[in-house]
């Protein structure tokens, strides 16, 4: 065998010298040549596929991880806050309170046009597409990055999630949460629920959160009444609330109109608005923006009264009300409310001049009006301006009601069939002794001898006349005759709260020492006007939240608080006060009316409480130091010696009543009087020893006809006299004026001479101390004809005035 190398065998199918390919029996595969140059930069299909698969698995994993980790959180604090809205009976807004101006409504309370406008502006495929739109998000991101304006790319669902659950911060974390919550929410809530939530949480500018608040802020209407044009403008605001307010920024009107047109065109494209309707629409200019006036004017007073009513009747408590979202419809009538404010302004506030009359700064006014038939409070006057005088004069209970309480005493007398100390049934014609300072009889609680106004004495006087002239001595005695405890109970039955300050069981109750509020008094007088039938007086007629009634209100269940005869007979004597007494200014209302004036102790308040068959109203003018809050007398206010109930309070009442009942048919009182109310009682014989005094203040108003008894013997008192120490008398008729001090002047004829008096041209001057005049009657005067005296049979017609101007 040769040592020379053997030649290699060629590989199968290969060229000489080349390696042979591996066969199927285990030969090694050749290595793939390495990629060089630019080819190394191009990924192979295997790399692309692998990356895609891994990326997809990673995204799926991240999605499920995020979906499982992100929970739907509770609503954020801002989204749940709402204001409470307070409304007049006709739905007109009084005011709203709360930190956020929002009133949630149901989708049914938003017009379809407004709903479609919002969809056209924000998410036209809302009802057909998913909760998120990745393409829109990518497009928005690209536009933002390329300087075409920041865009959200969010669906309505995502925007709702941001408004309600998250916040407005622009962060990646918030966007991720928004994405996952939107998907979850879309599975748990219906599209209608999500749209409703979006409409209630979106910000529209002008501090209006939600479409209801926006509709009120821009157009003064409710969301249900929005037109296509108005709805399109509000929808346009969502894109730029501050910039597109064309009132605040008129320079941006072109941009706002362009966005408005975009919304309307979208509505047409989606079939929600016809082209014909679209063509006829004009840009709806919103109303002028009003600065937030909060609780100024009457609003604050009304809200205070409404809240008090809600609390006291356990309708809502303070915590519930603070939570917000309540829509409270009251019984207040806007037209009557405006009329009340005007009447106070015209008859009182416009006449005040603190520079000329410093005490004018003390003046406060309060008023309340109630519909007697329904018990609804229809108007309240709380003060000149809540932000200037925050105490509500309609509901405060710290001023005496004065003689406006006296009718309750008479009502109690009739209700209980009461009699005088000598057994006479108390009727309008029952006589009482009207001497000022006369101690009451039958009272075992100590001496009580109240003075009449200006210490005027009247002698024997009927209950009707004593009511006309507001005679304290008569009503104090009547309270004892009836029983002060019964008087108190009658007042409570009529409507005065049992816990009213100074509502005491003593004769002083008759003089109005109680501190009832104006509203309390209006409710009690409304019971009299309603023939003694009292219902549940109400200030609120409906409370809703999120469009649903949420509470049961007290039901008005009228009951006979006092007998009809007791109430109606009281009305009869109060009609006399208007026709003949201290409240003649009330006749300016032009309707049958009944009422009573009153003055608090030291003239710190003047009142008039009155009613027609259709409306019971109480007005009070009060004096209070604005610096110390101390009660102040109303002397020298408006330059007058004093303000009394027959002045400004009655004048306010008359103007308000006339305006409030305008276009209401005039109706008269239908009265059922107590038995014997029409029977005329003879005046009692008067013992002069019970009638001593200087006669100053004996008075009659309006030229009434009286019967004067007089005559003395040798200066000694006899039963009645015209002049002190007169030996003789008159036989004839004297027509003129009797002035305190006993002077009778004017056109009379005096015969038979006088001693101790002077007769000059028909004038008799003397000391008429102890004399009395019974208004409205004509009769005989008998004196003792001793020492040359005569018997006088005559009539004195005229006006008797006390030493000071008598006041109502």
PDB file of C-alpha atoms in Angstrom, residues 404 577-578 583 586 594-598 606-611 617-620 645-646 649-651 653-654:
ATOM      1  CA  UNK A 404    -104.033  93.675  69.135  1.00  0.00           C
ATOM      2  CA  UNK A 577    -112.851  99.687  64.888  1.00  0.00           C
ATOM      3  CA  UNK A 578    -112.295 100.171  61.153  1.00  0.00           C
ATOM      4  CA  UNK A 583    -108.246 102.078  62.372  1.00  0.00           C
ATOM      5  CA  UNK A 586    -107.922 100.671  56.835  1.00  0.00           C
ATOM      6  CA  UNK A 594    -112.088  94.125  60.553  1.00  0.00           C
ATOM      7  CA  UNK A 595    -109.058  94.827  62.662  1.00  0.00           C
ATOM      8  CA  UNK A 596    -107.407  96.179  65.770  1.00  0.00           C
ATOM      9  CA  UNK A 597    -104.600  98.623  66.381  1.00  0.00           C
ATOM     10  CA  UNK A 598    -102.095  98.193  69.177  1.00  0.00           C
ATOM     11  CA  UNK A 606     -97.079  99.978  66.797  1.00  0.00           C
ATOM     12  CA  UNK A 607     -99.331  97.307  65.318  1.00  0.00           C
ATOM     13  CA  UNK A 608    -102.314  96.747  63.097  1.00  0.00           C
ATOM     14  CA  UNK A 609    -103.874  93.310  62.772  1.00  0.00           C
ATOM     15  CA  UNK A 610    -106.727  93.083  60.335  1.00  0.00           C
ATOM     16  CA  UNK A 611    -108.524  90.955  57.808  1.00  0.00           C
ATOM     17  CA  UNK A 617    -102.552  90.463  57.554  1.00  0.00           C
ATOM     18  CA  UNK A 618    -100.574  91.854  60.475  1.00  0.00           C
ATOM     19  CA  UNK A 619     -98.129  94.744  60.270  1.00  0.00           C
ATOM     20  CA  UNK A 620     -95.825  95.964  63.014  1.00  0.00           C
ATOM     21  CA  UNK A 645    -101.160 101.597  65.176  1.00  0.00           C
ATOM     22  CA  UNK A 646    -103.646 103.718  63.275  1.00  0.00           C
ATOM     23  CA  UNK A 649     -99.088 100.096  60.197  1.00  0.00           C
ATOM     24  CA  UNK A 650    -102.720 100.560  59.123  1.00  0.00           C
ATOM     25  CA  UNK A 651    -101.720 102.513  56.024  1.00  0.00           C
ATOM     26  CA  UNK A 653    -102.067  97.181  55.628  1.00  0.00           C
ATOM     27  CA  UNK A 654    -104.557  99.078  53.480  1.00  0.00           C
TER      28      UNK A 654
END
